[in-house]
Amino acid sequence: MYPNLNAELARKGWNKKILANKINKRYATLIDKLNGKTDITYHECLAIKAALETDLSVETLFYTH
């Protein structure tokens, strides 16, 4: 759902389980949020951006098409 986020995860060599651990979320919760089953908050987006240490903006990181 978020191709730029997936690209950043790949660059870091991370999977979504690693990301979930980095932001202190249950894996299932993170997956539900990234798949659109539940809403992802701006605060959560910022936490993901910080964990990835990316220069991409939040808007770019969470771009959907």
PDB file of C-alpha atoms in Angstrom:
ATOM      1  CA  MET A   1       0.000   0.000   0.000  1.00  0.00           C
ATOM      2  CA  TYR A   2       2.956   2.319   0.615  1.00  0.00           C
ATOM      3  CA  PRO A   3       5.554   1.670  -2.111  1.00  0.00           C
ATOM      4  CA  ASN A   4       8.040   4.260  -0.830  1.00  0.00           C
ATOM      5  CA  LEU A   5       7.869   2.833   2.683  1.00  0.00           C
ATOM      6  CA  ASN A   6       8.463  -0.649   1.287  1.00  0.00           C
ATOM      7  CA  ALA A   7      11.456   0.661  -0.690  1.00  0.00           C
ATOM      8  CA  GLU A   8      12.938   2.234   2.440  1.00  0.00           C
ATOM      9  CA  LEU A   9      12.476  -1.004   4.366  1.00  0.00           C
ATOM     10  CA  ALA A  10      14.273  -2.860   1.584  1.00  0.00           C
ATOM     11  CA  ARG A  11      17.150  -0.356   1.596  1.00  0.00           C
ATOM     12  CA  LYS A  12      17.606  -0.914   5.326  1.00  0.00           C
ATOM     13  CA  GLY A  13      17.308  -4.684   4.933  1.00  0.00           C
ATOM     14  CA  TRP A  14      14.332  -4.659   7.300  1.00  0.00           C
ATOM     15  CA  ASN A  15      11.050  -6.483   7.145  1.00  0.00           C
ATOM     16  CA  LYS A  16       7.839  -5.312   8.793  1.00  0.00           C
ATOM     17  CA  LYS A  17       8.496  -7.396  11.907  1.00  0.00           C
ATOM     18  CA  ILE A  18      11.716  -5.474  12.486  1.00  0.00           C
ATOM     19  CA  LEU A  19       9.889  -2.190  11.917  1.00  0.00           C
ATOM     20  CA  ALA A  20       7.174  -3.185  14.380  1.00  0.00           C
ATOM     21  CA  ASN A  21       9.813  -3.887  17.026  1.00  0.00           C
ATOM     22  CA  LYS A  22      11.585  -0.582  16.330  1.00  0.00           C
ATOM     23  CA  ILE A  23       8.384   1.414  16.910  1.00  0.00           C
ATOM     24  CA  ASN A  24       7.098  -0.753  19.771  1.00  0.00           C
ATOM     25  CA  LYS A  25       3.966  -1.983  18.001  1.00  0.00           C
ATOM     26  CA  ARG A  26       2.625  -5.495  17.679  1.00  0.00           C
ATOM     27  CA  TYR A  27       3.345  -6.893  14.231  1.00  0.00           C
ATOM     28  CA  ALA A  28      -0.352  -7.607  13.605  1.00  0.00           C
ATOM     29  CA  THR A  29      -1.273  -4.047  14.570  1.00  0.00           C
ATOM     30  CA  LEU A  30       1.316  -2.584  12.207  1.00  0.00           C
ATOM     31  CA  ILE A  31       0.141  -4.804   9.361  1.00  0.00           C
ATOM     32  CA  ASP A  32      -3.495  -3.771   9.915  1.00  0.00           C
ATOM     33  CA  LYS A  33      -2.464  -0.120   9.787  1.00  0.00           C
ATOM     34  CA  LEU A  34      -0.289  -0.493   6.701  1.00  0.00           C
ATOM     35  CA  ASN A  35      -3.001  -2.475   4.911  1.00  0.00           C
ATOM     36  CA  GLY A  36      -5.654   0.142   5.670  1.00  0.00           C
ATOM     37  CA  LYS A  37      -7.736  -2.026   8.015  1.00  0.00           C
ATOM     38  CA  THR A  38      -7.220   0.515  10.788  1.00  0.00           C
ATOM     39  CA  ASP A  39      -6.126   4.120  10.599  1.00  0.00           C
ATOM     40  CA  ILE A  40      -2.492   5.035  10.986  1.00  0.00           C
ATOM     41  CA  THR A  41      -1.952   8.217  12.969  1.00  0.00           C
ATOM     42  CA  TYR A  42       0.377  11.053  12.060  1.00  0.00           C
ATOM     43  CA  HIS A  43       2.321  10.307  15.256  1.00  0.00           C
ATOM     44  CA  GLU A  44       2.814   6.704  14.105  1.00  0.00           C
ATOM     45  CA  CYS A  45       3.964   7.929  10.699  1.00  0.00           C
ATOM     46  CA  LEU A  46       6.512  10.170  12.406  1.00  0.00           C
ATOM     47  CA  ALA A  47       7.715   7.266  14.549  1.00  0.00           C
ATOM     48  CA  ILE A  48       8.201   5.106  11.454  1.00  0.00           C
ATOM     49  CA  LYS A  49      10.042   7.907   9.646  1.00  0.00           C
ATOM     50  CA  ALA A  50      12.322   8.396  12.657  1.00  0.00           C
ATOM     51  CA  ALA A  51      13.005   4.667  12.994  1.00  0.00           C
ATOM     52  CA  LEU A  52      13.975   4.472   9.332  1.00  0.00           C
ATOM     53  CA  GLU A  53      16.196   7.559   9.656  1.00  0.00           C
ATOM     54  CA  THR A  54      15.090   8.633   6.193  1.00  0.00           C
ATOM     55  CA  ASP A  55      15.284  12.052   4.596  1.00  0.00           C
ATOM     56  CA  LEU A  56      11.987  11.430   2.805  1.00  0.00           C
ATOM     57  CA  SER A  57       9.072  13.560   3.944  1.00  0.00           C
ATOM     58  CA  VAL A  58       6.164  11.867   5.698  1.00  0.00           C
ATOM     59  CA  GLU A  59       4.021  12.691   2.672  1.00  0.00           C
ATOM     60  CA  THR A  60       6.464  10.959   0.326  1.00  0.00           C
ATOM     61  CA  LEU A  61       7.074   8.000   2.620  1.00  0.00           C
ATOM     62  CA  PHE A  62       3.341   7.334   2.970  1.00  0.00           C
ATOM     63  CA  TYR A  63       2.360   8.151  -0.597  1.00  0.00           C
ATOM     64  CA  THR A  64      -0.244   5.796  -2.042  1.00  0.00           C
ATOM     65  CA  HIS A  65      -1.297   5.311  -5.611  1.00  0.00           C
TER      66      HIS A  65
END
